[in-house]
Amino acid sequence: MCHHRHHHREREIDRLPAPAPPAGQIRVGDADRERVIDLLRSHAAAGRLDTQELEERLERAYAARYGSDLQAVLAELPSEPAPRARPTRSHATPVSLLPIAIVALVALAAVTGAWWLLWLIWPIVIALGPRRHYRRAGV
């Protein structure tokens, strides 16, 4: 499997929404508590909770043992908004500048009679050649 495909699979996993905290008498872990705490802070930032109520709910979230405890901490708050979809890149092939540059160089050499300019094809190929496997992710 090439690195490029592996990278896209990781991106798809990053887009999946985080699971809801367990409900009922199921024990919760630190990750569940932290997720609820992050939600509480985002609700406070949106103005749904004042400072005192945020502190109370944070204390209850840190002390939560069961999923029902975490559900109670989130009571009366709207469910979290769906994550915004990241804009996806189009799969259209970008126009390569390499053939255009080579044709322009050959045309310039033909018009001016300076055929020595054709030696510049190698630096052009190196500068504008295919880099599919060398590009950084997200570029």
PDB file of C-alpha atoms in Angstrom, residues 3-74:
ATOM      1  CA  HIS A   3       1.832   6.140   1.559  1.00  0.00           C
ATOM      2  CA  HIS A   4      -0.648   8.333  -0.333  1.00  0.00           C
ATOM      3  CA  ARG A   5      -3.562   5.913   0.175  1.00  0.00           C
ATOM      4  CA  HIS A   6      -2.649   5.360   3.806  1.00  0.00           C
ATOM      5  CA  HIS A   7      -2.690   9.109   4.422  1.00  0.00           C
ATOM      6  CA  HIS A   8      -6.182   9.477   2.927  1.00  0.00           C
ATOM      7  CA  ARG A   9      -7.471   6.640   5.106  1.00  0.00           C
ATOM      8  CA  GLU A  10      -6.211   8.503   8.206  1.00  0.00           C
ATOM      9  CA  ARG A  11      -7.974  11.661   7.027  1.00  0.00           C
ATOM     10  CA  GLU A  12     -11.265   9.768   6.694  1.00  0.00           C
ATOM     11  CA  ILE A  13     -10.894   8.480  10.242  1.00  0.00           C
ATOM     12  CA  ASP A  14     -10.241  12.035  11.508  1.00  0.00           C
ATOM     13  CA  ARG A  15     -13.549  13.182  10.015  1.00  0.00           C
ATOM     14  CA  LEU A  16     -15.624  10.645  11.911  1.00  0.00           C
ATOM     15  CA  PRO A  17     -17.554  12.209  14.797  1.00  0.00           C
ATOM     16  CA  ALA A  18     -16.470  11.269  18.288  1.00  0.00           C
ATOM     17  CA  PRO A  19     -18.741   8.720  19.965  1.00  0.00           C
ATOM     18  CA  ALA A  20     -21.306   9.907  22.480  1.00  0.00           C
ATOM     19  CA  PRO A  21     -20.582   9.231  26.137  1.00  0.00           C
ATOM     20  CA  PRO A  22     -21.927   5.871  27.270  1.00  0.00           C
ATOM     21  CA  ALA A  23     -25.425   5.893  28.714  1.00  0.00           C
ATOM     22  CA  GLY A  24     -26.786   4.042  31.720  1.00  0.00           C
ATOM     23  CA  GLN A  25     -24.753   2.079  34.231  1.00  0.00           C
ATOM     24  CA  ILE A  26     -21.691   1.674  32.036  1.00  0.00           C
ATOM     25  CA  ARG A  27     -18.390   2.765  33.541  1.00  0.00           C
ATOM     26  CA  VAL A  28     -16.706   5.702  31.831  1.00  0.00           C
ATOM     27  CA  GLY A  29     -13.039   6.377  31.265  1.00  0.00           C
ATOM     28  CA  ASP A  30     -10.883   9.477  31.254  1.00  0.00           C
ATOM     29  CA  ALA A  31     -11.377   9.963  27.511  1.00  0.00           C
ATOM     30  CA  ASP A  32     -15.171  10.050  27.976  1.00  0.00           C
ATOM     31  CA  ARG A  33     -14.852  12.586  30.783  1.00  0.00           C
ATOM     32  CA  GLU A  34     -12.474  14.781  28.756  1.00  0.00           C
ATOM     33  CA  ARG A  35     -14.821  14.748  25.777  1.00  0.00           C
ATOM     34  CA  VAL A  36     -17.735  15.895  27.942  1.00  0.00           C
ATOM     35  CA  ILE A  37     -15.546  18.561  29.542  1.00  0.00           C
ATOM     36  CA  ASP A  38     -14.612  19.866  26.088  1.00  0.00           C
ATOM     37  CA  LEU A  39     -18.319  19.986  25.209  1.00  0.00           C
ATOM     38  CA  LEU A  40     -19.099  21.891  28.382  1.00  0.00           C
ATOM     39  CA  ARG A  41     -16.396  24.427  27.614  1.00  0.00           C
ATOM     40  CA  SER A  42     -17.714  24.916  24.085  1.00  0.00           C
ATOM     41  CA  HIS A  43     -21.234  25.444  25.478  1.00  0.00           C
ATOM     42  CA  ALA A  44     -19.848  27.996  27.926  1.00  0.00           C
ATOM     43  CA  ALA A  45     -18.021  29.753  25.094  1.00  0.00           C
ATOM     44  CA  ALA A  46     -21.309  29.883  23.174  1.00  0.00           C
ATOM     45  CA  GLY A  47     -22.924  31.592  26.201  1.00  0.00           C
ATOM     46  CA  ARG A  48     -25.169  28.703  27.265  1.00  0.00           C
ATOM     47  CA  LEU A  49     -23.500  28.313  30.677  1.00  0.00           C
ATOM     48  CA  ASP A  50     -22.322  30.960  33.099  1.00  0.00           C
ATOM     49  CA  THR A  51     -19.071  30.561  35.001  1.00  0.00           C
ATOM     50  CA  GLN A  52     -20.638  29.183  38.173  1.00  0.00           C
ATOM     51  CA  GLU A  53     -22.736  26.586  36.356  1.00  0.00           C
ATOM     52  CA  LEU A  54     -19.742  25.585  34.231  1.00  0.00           C
ATOM     53  CA  GLU A  55     -17.661  25.000  37.384  1.00  0.00           C
ATOM     54  CA  GLU A  56     -20.435  22.870  38.921  1.00  0.00           C
ATOM     55  CA  ARG A  57     -20.791  20.756  35.808  1.00  0.00           C
ATOM     56  CA  LEU A  58     -17.033  20.371  35.427  1.00  0.00           C
ATOM     57  CA  GLU A  59     -16.765  19.061  38.979  1.00  0.00           C
ATOM     58  CA  ARG A  60     -19.587  16.590  38.331  1.00  0.00           C
ATOM     59  CA  ALA A  61     -17.939  15.499  35.070  1.00  0.00           C
ATOM     60  CA  TYR A  62     -14.597  14.848  36.750  1.00  0.00           C
ATOM     61  CA  ALA A  63     -16.369  12.835  39.470  1.00  0.00           C
ATOM     62  CA  ALA A  64     -18.542  10.840  37.040  1.00  0.00           C
ATOM     63  CA  ARG A  65     -18.264   7.077  37.221  1.00  0.00           C
ATOM     64  CA  TYR A  66     -21.088   5.994  34.947  1.00  0.00           C
ATOM     65  CA  GLY A  67     -22.435   7.089  31.607  1.00  0.00           C
ATOM     66  CA  SER A  68     -25.650   8.264  33.241  1.00  0.00           C
ATOM     67  CA  ASP A  69     -23.574  10.669  35.364  1.00  0.00           C
ATOM     68  CA  LEU A  70     -22.087  12.204  32.221  1.00  0.00           C
ATOM     69  CA  GLN A  71     -25.493  12.374  30.542  1.00  0.00           C
ATOM     70  CA  ALA A  72     -26.797  14.283  33.571  1.00  0.00           C
ATOM     71  CA  VAL A  73     -23.917  16.762  33.264  1.00  0.00           C
ATOM     72  CA  LEU A  74     -24.998  17.491  29.675  1.00  0.00           C
TER      73      LEU A  74
END
